[in-house]
Coordinates of C-alpha atoms in Angstrom, one line a residue:
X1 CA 43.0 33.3 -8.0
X2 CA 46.5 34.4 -7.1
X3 CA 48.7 32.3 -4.8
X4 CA 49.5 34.7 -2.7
X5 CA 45.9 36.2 -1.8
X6 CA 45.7 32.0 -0.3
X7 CA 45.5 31.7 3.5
X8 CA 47.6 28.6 4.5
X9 CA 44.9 26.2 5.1
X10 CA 43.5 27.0 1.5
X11 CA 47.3 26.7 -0.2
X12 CA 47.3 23.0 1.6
X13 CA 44.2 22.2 0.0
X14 CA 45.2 24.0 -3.4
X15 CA 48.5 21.5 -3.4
X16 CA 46.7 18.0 -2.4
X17 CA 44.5 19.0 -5.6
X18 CA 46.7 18.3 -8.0
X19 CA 47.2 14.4 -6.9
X20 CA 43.9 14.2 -5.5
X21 CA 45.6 13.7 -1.9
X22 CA 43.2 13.8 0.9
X23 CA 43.2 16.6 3.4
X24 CA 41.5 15.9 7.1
X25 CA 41.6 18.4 9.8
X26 CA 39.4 16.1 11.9
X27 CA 40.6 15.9 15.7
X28 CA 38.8 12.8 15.8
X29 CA 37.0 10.0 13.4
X30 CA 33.6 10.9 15.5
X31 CA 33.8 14.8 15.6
X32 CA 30.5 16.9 15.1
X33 CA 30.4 18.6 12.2
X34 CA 28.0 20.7 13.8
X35 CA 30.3 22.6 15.8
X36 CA 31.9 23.6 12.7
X37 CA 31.0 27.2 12.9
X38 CA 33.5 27.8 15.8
X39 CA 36.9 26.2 13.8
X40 CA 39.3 28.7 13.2
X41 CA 41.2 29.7 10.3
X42 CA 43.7 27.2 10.1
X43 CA 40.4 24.6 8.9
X44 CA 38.7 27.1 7.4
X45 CA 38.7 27.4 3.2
X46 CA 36.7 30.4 1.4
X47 CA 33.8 28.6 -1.1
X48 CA 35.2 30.9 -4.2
X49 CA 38.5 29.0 -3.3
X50 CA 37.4 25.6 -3.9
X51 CA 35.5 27.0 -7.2
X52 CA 38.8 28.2 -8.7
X53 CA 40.0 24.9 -7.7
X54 CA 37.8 22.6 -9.4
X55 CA 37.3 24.3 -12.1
X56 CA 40.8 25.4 -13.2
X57 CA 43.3 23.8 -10.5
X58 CA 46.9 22.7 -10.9
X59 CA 47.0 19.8 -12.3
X60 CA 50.0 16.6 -11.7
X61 CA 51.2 14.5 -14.5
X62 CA 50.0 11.1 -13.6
X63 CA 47.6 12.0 -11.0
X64 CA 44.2 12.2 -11.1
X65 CA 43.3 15.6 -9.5
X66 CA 40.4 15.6 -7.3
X67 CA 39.2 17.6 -4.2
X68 CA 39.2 15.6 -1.5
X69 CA 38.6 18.0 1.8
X70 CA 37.5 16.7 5.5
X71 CA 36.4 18.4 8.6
X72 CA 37.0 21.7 6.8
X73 CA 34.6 24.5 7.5
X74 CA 33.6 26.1 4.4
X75 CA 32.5 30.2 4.1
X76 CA 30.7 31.9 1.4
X77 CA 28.7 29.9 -1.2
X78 CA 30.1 27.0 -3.1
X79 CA 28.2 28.2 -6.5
X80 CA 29.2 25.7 -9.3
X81 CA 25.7 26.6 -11.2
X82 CA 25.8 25.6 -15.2
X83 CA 29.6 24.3 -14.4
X84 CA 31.2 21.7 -15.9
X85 CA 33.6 20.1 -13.1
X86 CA 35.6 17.0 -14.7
X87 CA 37.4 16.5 -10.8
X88 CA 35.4 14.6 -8.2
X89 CA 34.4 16.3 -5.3
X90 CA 34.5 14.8 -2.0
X91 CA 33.6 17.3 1.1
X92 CA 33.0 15.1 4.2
X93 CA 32.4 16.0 7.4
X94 CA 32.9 19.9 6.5
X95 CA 30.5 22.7 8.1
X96 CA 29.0 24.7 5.3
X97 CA 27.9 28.8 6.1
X98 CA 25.9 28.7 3.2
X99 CA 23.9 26.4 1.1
X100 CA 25.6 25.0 -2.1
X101 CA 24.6 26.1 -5.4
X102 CA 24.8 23.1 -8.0
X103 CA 22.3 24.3 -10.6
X104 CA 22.2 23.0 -13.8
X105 CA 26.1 21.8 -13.6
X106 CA 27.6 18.8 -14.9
X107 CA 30.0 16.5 -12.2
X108 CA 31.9 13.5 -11.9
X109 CA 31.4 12.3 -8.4
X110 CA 30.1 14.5 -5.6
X111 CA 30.4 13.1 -1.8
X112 CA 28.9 15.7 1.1
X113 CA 28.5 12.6 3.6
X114 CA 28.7 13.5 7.2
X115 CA 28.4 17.5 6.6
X116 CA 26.3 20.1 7.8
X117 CA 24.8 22.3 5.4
X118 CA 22.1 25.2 5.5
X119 CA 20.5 23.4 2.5
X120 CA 21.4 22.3 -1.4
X121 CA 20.6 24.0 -4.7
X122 CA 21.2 21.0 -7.1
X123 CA 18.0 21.7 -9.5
X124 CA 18.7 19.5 -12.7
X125 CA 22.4 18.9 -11.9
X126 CA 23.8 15.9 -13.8
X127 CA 25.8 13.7 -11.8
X128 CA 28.2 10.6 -13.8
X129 CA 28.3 8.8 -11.1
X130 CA 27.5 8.8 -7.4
X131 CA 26.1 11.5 -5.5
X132 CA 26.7 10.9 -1.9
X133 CA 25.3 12.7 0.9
X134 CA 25.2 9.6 3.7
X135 CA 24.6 10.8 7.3
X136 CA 24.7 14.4 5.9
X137 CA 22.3 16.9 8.0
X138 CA 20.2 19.5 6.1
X139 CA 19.3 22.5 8.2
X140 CA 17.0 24.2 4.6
X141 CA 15.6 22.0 1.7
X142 CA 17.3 19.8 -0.1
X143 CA 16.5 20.7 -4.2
X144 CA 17.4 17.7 -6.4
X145 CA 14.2 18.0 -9.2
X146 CA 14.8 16.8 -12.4
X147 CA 18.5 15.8 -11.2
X148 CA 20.1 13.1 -13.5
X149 CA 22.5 10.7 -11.6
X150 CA 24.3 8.0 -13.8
X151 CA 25.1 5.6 -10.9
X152 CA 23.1 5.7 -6.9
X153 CA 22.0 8.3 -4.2
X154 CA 23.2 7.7 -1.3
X155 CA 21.1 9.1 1.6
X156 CA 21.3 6.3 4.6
X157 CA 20.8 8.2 7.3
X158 CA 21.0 11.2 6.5
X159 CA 18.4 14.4 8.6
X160 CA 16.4 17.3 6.5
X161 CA 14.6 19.7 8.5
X162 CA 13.4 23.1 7.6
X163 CA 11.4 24.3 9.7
X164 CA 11.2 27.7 8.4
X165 CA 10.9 26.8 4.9
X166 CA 7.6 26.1 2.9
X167 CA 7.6 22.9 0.1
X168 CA 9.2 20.0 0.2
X169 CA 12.0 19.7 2.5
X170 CA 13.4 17.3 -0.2
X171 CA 12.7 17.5 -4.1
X172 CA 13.1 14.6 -6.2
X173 CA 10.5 15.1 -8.4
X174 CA 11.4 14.1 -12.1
X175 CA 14.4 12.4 -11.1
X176 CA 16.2 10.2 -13.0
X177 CA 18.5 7.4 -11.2
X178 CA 20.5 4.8 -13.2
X179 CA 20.8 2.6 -9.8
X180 CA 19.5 2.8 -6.6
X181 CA 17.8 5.6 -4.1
X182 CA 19.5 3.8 -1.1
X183 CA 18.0 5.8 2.1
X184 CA 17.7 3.4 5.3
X185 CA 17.3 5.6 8.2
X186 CA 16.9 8.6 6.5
X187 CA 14.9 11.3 8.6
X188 CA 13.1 14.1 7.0
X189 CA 10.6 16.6 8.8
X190 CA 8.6 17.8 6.2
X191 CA 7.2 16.4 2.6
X192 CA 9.6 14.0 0.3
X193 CA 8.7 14.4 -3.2
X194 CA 9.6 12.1 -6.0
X195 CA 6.7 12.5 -8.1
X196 CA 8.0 11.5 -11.5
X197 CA 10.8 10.3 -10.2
X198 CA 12.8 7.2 -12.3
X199 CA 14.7 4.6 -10.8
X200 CA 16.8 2.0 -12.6
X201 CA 17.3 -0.2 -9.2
X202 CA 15.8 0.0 -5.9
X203 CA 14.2 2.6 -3.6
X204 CA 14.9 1.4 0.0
X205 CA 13.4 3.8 3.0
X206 CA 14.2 0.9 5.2
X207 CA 14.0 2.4 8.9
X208 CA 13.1 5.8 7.5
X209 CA 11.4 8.8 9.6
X210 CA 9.3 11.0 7.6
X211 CA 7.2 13.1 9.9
X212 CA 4.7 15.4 8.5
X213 CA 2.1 15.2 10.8
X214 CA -1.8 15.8 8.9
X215 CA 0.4 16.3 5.8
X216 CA 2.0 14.4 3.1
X217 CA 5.1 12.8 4.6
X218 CA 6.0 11.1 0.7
X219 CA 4.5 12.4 -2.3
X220 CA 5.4 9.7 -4.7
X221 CA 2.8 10.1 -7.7
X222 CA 3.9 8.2 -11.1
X223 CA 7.0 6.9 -9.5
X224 CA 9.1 4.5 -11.5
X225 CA 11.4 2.0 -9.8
X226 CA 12.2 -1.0 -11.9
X227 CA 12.9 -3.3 -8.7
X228 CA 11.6 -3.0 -5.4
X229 CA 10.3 -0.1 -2.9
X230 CA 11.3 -0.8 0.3
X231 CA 10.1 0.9 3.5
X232 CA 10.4 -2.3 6.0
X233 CA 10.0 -0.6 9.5
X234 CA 9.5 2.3 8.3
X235 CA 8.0 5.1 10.4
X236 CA 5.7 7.1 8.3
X237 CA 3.2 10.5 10.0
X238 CA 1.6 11.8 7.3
X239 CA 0.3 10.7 4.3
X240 CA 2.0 8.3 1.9
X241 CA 1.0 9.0 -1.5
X242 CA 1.7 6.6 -4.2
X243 CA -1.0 7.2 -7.0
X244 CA -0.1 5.8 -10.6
X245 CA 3.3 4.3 -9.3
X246 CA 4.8 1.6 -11.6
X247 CA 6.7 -1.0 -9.5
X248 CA 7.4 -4.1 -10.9
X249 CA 8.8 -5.6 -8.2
X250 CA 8.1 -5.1 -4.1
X251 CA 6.3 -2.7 -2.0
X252 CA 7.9 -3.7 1.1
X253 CA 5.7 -2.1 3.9
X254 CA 6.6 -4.4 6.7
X255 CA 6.8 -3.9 10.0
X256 CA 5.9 -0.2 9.2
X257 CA 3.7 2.6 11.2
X258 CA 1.3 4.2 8.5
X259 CA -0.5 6.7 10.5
X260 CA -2.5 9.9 9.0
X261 CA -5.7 9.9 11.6
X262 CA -8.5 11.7 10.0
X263 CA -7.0 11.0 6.4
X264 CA -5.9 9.0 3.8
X265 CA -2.6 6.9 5.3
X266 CA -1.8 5.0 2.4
X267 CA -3.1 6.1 -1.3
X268 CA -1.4 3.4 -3.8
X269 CA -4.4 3.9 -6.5
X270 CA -4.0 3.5 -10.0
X271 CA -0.6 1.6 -9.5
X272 CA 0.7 -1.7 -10.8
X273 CA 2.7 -3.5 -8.4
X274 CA 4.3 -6.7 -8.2
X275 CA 4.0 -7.9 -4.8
X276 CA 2.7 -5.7 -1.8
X277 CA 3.7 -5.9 1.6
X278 CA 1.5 -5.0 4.7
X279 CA 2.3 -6.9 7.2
X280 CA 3.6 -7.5 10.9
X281 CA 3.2 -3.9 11.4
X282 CA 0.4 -1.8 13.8
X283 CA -3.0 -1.3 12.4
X284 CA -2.8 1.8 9.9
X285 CA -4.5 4.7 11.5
X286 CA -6.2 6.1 8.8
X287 CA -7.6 5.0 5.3
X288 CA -6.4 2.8 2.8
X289 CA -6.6 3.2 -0.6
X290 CA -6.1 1.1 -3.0
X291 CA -8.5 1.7 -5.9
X292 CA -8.0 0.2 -9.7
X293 CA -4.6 -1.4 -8.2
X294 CA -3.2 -4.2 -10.2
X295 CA -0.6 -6.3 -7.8
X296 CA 0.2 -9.8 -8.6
X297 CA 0.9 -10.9 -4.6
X298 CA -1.2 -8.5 -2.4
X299 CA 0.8 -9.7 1.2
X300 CA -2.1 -8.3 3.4
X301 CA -2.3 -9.5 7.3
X302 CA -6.0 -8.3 8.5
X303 CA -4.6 -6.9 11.5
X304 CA -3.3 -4.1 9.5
X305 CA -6.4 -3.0 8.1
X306 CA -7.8 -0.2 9.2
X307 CA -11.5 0.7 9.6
X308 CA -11.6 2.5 6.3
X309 CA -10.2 0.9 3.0
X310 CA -11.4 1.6 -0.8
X311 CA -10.7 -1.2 -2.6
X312 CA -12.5 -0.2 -6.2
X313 CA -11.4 -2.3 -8.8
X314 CA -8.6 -3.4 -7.0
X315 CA -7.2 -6.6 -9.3
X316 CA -4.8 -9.6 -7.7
X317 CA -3.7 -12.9 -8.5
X318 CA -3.0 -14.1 -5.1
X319 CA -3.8 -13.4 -1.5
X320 CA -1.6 -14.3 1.2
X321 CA -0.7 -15.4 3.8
X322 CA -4.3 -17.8 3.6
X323 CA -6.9 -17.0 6.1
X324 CA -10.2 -18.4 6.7
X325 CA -13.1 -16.6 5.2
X326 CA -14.5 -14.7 8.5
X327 CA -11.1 -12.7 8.9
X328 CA -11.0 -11.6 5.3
X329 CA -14.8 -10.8 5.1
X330 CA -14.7 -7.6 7.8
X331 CA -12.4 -5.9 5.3
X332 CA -14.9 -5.6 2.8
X333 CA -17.4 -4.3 5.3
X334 CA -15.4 -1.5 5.8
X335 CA -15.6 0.0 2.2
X336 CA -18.6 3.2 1.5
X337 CA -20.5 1.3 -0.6
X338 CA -21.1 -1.8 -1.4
X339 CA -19.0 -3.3 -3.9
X340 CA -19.9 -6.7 -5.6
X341 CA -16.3 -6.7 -7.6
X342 CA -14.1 -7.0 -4.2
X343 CA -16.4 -10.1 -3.4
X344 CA -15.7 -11.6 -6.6
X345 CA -11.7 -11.1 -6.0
X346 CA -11.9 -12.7 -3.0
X347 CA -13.8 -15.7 -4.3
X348 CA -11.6 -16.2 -7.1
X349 CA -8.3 -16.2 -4.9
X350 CA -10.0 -18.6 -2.8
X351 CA -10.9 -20.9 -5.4
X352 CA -7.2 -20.4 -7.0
X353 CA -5.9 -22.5 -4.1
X354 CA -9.1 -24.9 -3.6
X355 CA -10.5 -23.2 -0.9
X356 CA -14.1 -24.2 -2.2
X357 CA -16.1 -23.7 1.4
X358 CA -14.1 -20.6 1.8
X359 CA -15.2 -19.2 -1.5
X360 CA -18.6 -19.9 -0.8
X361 CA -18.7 -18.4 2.6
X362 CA -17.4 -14.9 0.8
X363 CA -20.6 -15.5 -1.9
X364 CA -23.2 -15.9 0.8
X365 CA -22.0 -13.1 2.7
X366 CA -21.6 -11.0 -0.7
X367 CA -25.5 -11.6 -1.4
X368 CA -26.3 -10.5 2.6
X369 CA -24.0 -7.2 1.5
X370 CA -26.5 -7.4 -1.4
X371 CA -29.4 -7.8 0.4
X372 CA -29.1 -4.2 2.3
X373 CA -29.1 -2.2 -0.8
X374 CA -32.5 -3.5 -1.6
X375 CA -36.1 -2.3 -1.2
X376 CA -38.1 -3.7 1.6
X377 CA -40.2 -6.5 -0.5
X378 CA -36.5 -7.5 -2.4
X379 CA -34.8 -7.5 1.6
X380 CA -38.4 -9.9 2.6
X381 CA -37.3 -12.0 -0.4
X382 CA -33.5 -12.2 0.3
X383 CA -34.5 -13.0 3.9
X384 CA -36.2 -15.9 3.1
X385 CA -33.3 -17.2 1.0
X386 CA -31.3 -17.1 3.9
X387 CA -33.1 -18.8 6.1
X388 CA -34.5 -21.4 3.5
X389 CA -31.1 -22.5 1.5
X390 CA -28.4 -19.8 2.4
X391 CA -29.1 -18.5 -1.0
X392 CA -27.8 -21.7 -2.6
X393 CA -25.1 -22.1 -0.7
X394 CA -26.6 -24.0 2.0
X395 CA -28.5 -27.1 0.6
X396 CA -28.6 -29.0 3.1
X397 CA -30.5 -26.3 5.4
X398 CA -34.0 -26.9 2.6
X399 CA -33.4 -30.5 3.8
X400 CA -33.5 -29.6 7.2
X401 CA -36.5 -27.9 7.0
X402 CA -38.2 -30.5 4.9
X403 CA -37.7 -32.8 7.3
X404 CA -38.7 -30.7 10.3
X405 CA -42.6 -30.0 8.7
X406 CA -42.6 -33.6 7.6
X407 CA -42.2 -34.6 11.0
X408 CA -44.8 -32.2 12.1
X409 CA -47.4 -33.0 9.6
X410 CA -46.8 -36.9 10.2
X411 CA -47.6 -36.4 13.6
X412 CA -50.5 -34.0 13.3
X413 CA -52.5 -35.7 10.6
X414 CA -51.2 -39.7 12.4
X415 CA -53.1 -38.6 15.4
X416 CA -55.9 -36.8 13.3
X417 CA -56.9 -38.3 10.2
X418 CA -58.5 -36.1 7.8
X419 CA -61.8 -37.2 7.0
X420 CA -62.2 -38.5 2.6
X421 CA -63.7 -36.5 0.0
X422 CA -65.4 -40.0 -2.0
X423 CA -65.0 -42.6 1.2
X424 CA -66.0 -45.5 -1.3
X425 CA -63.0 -44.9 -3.6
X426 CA -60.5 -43.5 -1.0
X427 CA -57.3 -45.1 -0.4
X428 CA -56.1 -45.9 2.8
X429 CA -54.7 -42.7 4.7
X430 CA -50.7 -42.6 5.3
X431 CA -49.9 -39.3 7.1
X432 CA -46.4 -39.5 5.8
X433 CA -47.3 -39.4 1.9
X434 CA -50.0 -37.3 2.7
X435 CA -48.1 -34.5 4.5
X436 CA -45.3 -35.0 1.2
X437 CA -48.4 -34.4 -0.7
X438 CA -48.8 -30.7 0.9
X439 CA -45.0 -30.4 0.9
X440 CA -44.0 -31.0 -2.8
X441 CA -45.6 -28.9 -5.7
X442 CA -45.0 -31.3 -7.9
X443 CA -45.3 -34.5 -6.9
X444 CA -48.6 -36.4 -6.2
X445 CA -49.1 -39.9 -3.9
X446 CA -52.6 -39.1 -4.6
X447 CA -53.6 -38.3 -0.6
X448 CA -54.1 -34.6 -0.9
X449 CA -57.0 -34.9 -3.3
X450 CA -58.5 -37.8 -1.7
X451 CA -59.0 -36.1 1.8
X452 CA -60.1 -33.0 3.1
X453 CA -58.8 -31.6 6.7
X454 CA -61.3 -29.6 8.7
X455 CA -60.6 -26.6 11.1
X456 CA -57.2 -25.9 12.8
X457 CA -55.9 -28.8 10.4
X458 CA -57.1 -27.2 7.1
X459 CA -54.8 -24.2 8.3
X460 CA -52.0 -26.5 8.7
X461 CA -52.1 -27.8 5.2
X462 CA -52.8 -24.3 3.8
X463 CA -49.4 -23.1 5.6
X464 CA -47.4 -27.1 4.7
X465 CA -48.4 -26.2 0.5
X466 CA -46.9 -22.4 1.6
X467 CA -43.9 -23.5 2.8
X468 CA -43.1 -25.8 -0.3
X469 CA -43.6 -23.5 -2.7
X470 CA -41.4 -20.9 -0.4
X471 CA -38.7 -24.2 -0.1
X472 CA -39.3 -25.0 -3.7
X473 CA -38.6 -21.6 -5.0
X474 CA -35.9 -20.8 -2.8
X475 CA -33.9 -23.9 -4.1
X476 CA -34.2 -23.5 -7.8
X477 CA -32.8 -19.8 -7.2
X478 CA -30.2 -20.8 -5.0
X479 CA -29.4 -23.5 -7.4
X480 CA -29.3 -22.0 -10.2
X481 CA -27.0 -19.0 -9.0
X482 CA -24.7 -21.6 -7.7
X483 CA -24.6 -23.5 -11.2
X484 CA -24.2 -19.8 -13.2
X485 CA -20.8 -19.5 -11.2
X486 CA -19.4 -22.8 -12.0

């Protein structure tokens, strides 16, 4: 472009290129970009302008050229598509007409912090370095798929909304990051998606907004972040959609607002995580799903559950922080179907730390979960478990009920003595031994078969033998399932 077709504002900026000086119309440090559309000339620089600029500007000796434009308002579209721009570009707090075309090109450093744009075409741009776009506000979708960026994105604060747009308002999908996606505060009204996406460091949504109300607010399938995922206080409406995501380190939902009422809130299936967060946050209004997970510290606080989880084949080494039995239990109650693996992970995290009665608690209410699934005859059975020895778990309870119909016996047959079978060779009654006599299957004190009860107390010893055998039985099954899971 010739010189003289320049306007002055655009020959100021032409000049400061060659050293990389910095050119700042700004009135003040905390203008609004948004009123960009009503600077006049002497701020305003053609897009074609800055195109010529970067990629065949004057050049100084010494100097690193660079553009390096504030609180200009830009006209026409930037289009750098399949470019090759050697110059960092730095366009802060400018007001952009037209959405910037960035397709395919290759660039140092690119820095749109603080501006207001109609949108960004950056599909499968290459980036060696940082790409910038802090506190930046996006009035049309924001493409970044399969965009490879050497060093961080910077999105802290930055606003999306396109409300007349279909599709993600931001596309990350098959992204490739050699640092960090850094985004605290970021607000976005519409879907996020980073399905594929690759990140060397961190992904932090810490304080985020992502509204898409009965929607997917974060579609996040197969994401890849080598550190932590961070969305601490982070306020999500709409689904959050995690399935097959490899993160080795955190899932930091902490203090955050999950809600997707009449849907799926959460969806982290088929993912290996290090440690997951859920914690000092509201309940999550809607379900949870967490099905063939495998997290090493699942960081779960029971008020956060919601009143539907699916918890399939989820694996994990430790549950924290420890809570008695009775406020893990209801979570497990809450799944479709009853599913005797969950019961077993909870017994085994309890018995990890040498919670023993804890662990035991979770069995016995694992075979009443049981016990519901069963035909009548198998729920009779289970009953009588219950009642008799707490299926094993409850010893003590069989002695407890010995005791009781040994008491009654002794008293009935003390203040009625059965009359002998051979009174010549009968021994001398003892209502105590004789009663243990009707009581125990197996052992004999040799008073059953030398006397014979008559009337109401022949019943009574027909229904003492019934209830051994019941006791009896009862204990060598609850026994035995107790000793299998030693």
């Amino acid at each position: 472009m010739e010189t003289n077709d320049l306007t002055p504002a655009e020959t100021r900026v032409r000049e400061a290129f060659a050293s990389g000086a910095a050119v700042d119309w700004r009135a003040a440090d905390d203008e609004d970009s948004a009123d960009g559309g009503a600077w006049g000339p002497e701020r305003t620089v053609r897009a074609r302008v800055l195109r010529s600029l970067v990629l065949d500007g004057p050049r100084e000796d010494g100097e690193v050229a660079a553009l390096n434009l504030a609180g200009a308002r830009v006209t026409g579209r930037l289009d750098l598509q399949y470019a090759t721009v050697d110059h960092p570009v730095r366009l802060r707090h400018c007001h952009f007409d037209e959405a910037p075309r960035f397709y395919g090109a290759r660039l140092r450093e690119l820095n749109l912090s603080e501006s207001v744009l109609p949108g960004l075409i950056s599909h499968a741009v290459r980036v060696e370095g940082v790409l910038r776009l802090t506190r930046a506000r996006f009035e049309g979708m924001v493409r970044l798929a399969g965009a490879e960026i050497t060093g961080s994105l910077y999105l802290e604060g930055t606003r999306i909304e396109a409300p007349e747009t279909e599709g993600p308002v931001l596309q990350l999908n098959q992204a490739v990051l050699g640092a960090d996606l850094w985004a605290p505060g970021l607000r976005a009204v519409g879907e996020i998606r980073l399905t594929g996406a690759r990140v060397a460091g961190t992904v932090s949504l810490n304080d985020a907004v992502l509204d898409r109300p009965g929607g997917t607010a974060l579609q996040a399938e197969t994401l890849a972040a080598e550190a932590d995922v961070l969305m601490r206080r982070a306020d999500v409406r709409g689904r959050l959609e995690l399935r097959g995501a490899r993160i080795p380190g955190r899932l930091d939902l902490s203090h955050a607002g999950l809600a997707n009422p009449g849907g799926t809130a959460l969806r982290a299936s088929s993912c290996v995580i290090g440690e997951l967060w859920l914690r000092e946050g509201p309940v999550v209004r809607g379900a949870l799903n967490l099905r063939r997970t495998q997290v090493d510290v699942l960081f779960l606080q029971p008020e956060m559950v919601p009143a539907r989880v699916q918890l399939n084949d989820l694996t994990y080494t430790s549950l924290v922080p420890h809570e008695p039995a009775g406020r893990r239990l209801p979570m497990l109650e809450k799944g479709d179907s009853y599913l005797p693996f969950t019961y077993e992970q909870l017994t085994a995290s309890y018995r990890r730390i040498g919670d023993d009665d804890a662990a035991r608690l979770v069995q016995l209410a694992k075979q009443r979960r049981q016990r519901r699934t069963l035909p009548w005859y198998g729920r009779l059975w289970g009953h009588l478990q219950d009642v008799a020895v707490g299926y094993g778990f409850r010893p003590l309870r069989a002695g407890g009920w010995l005791l009781s119909l040994l008491a009654v016996g002794s008293v009935a047959y003390g203040l009625h003595h059965p009359p002998p079978l051979k009174p010549a060779e009968a021994p001398d009654f003892n209502p105590v031994f004789y009663t243990l006599d009707l009581l125990l299957p197996v052992i004999s004190f040799g008073q059953e078969s030398a006397f014979a009860p008559e009337g109401g107390y022949q019943a009574l010893s027909y229904v003492l033998i019934l209830m051994g055998w019941i006791l009896a039985t009862t204990v060598v099954a609850g026994v035995t399932r107790t000793v299998s899971r030693q």
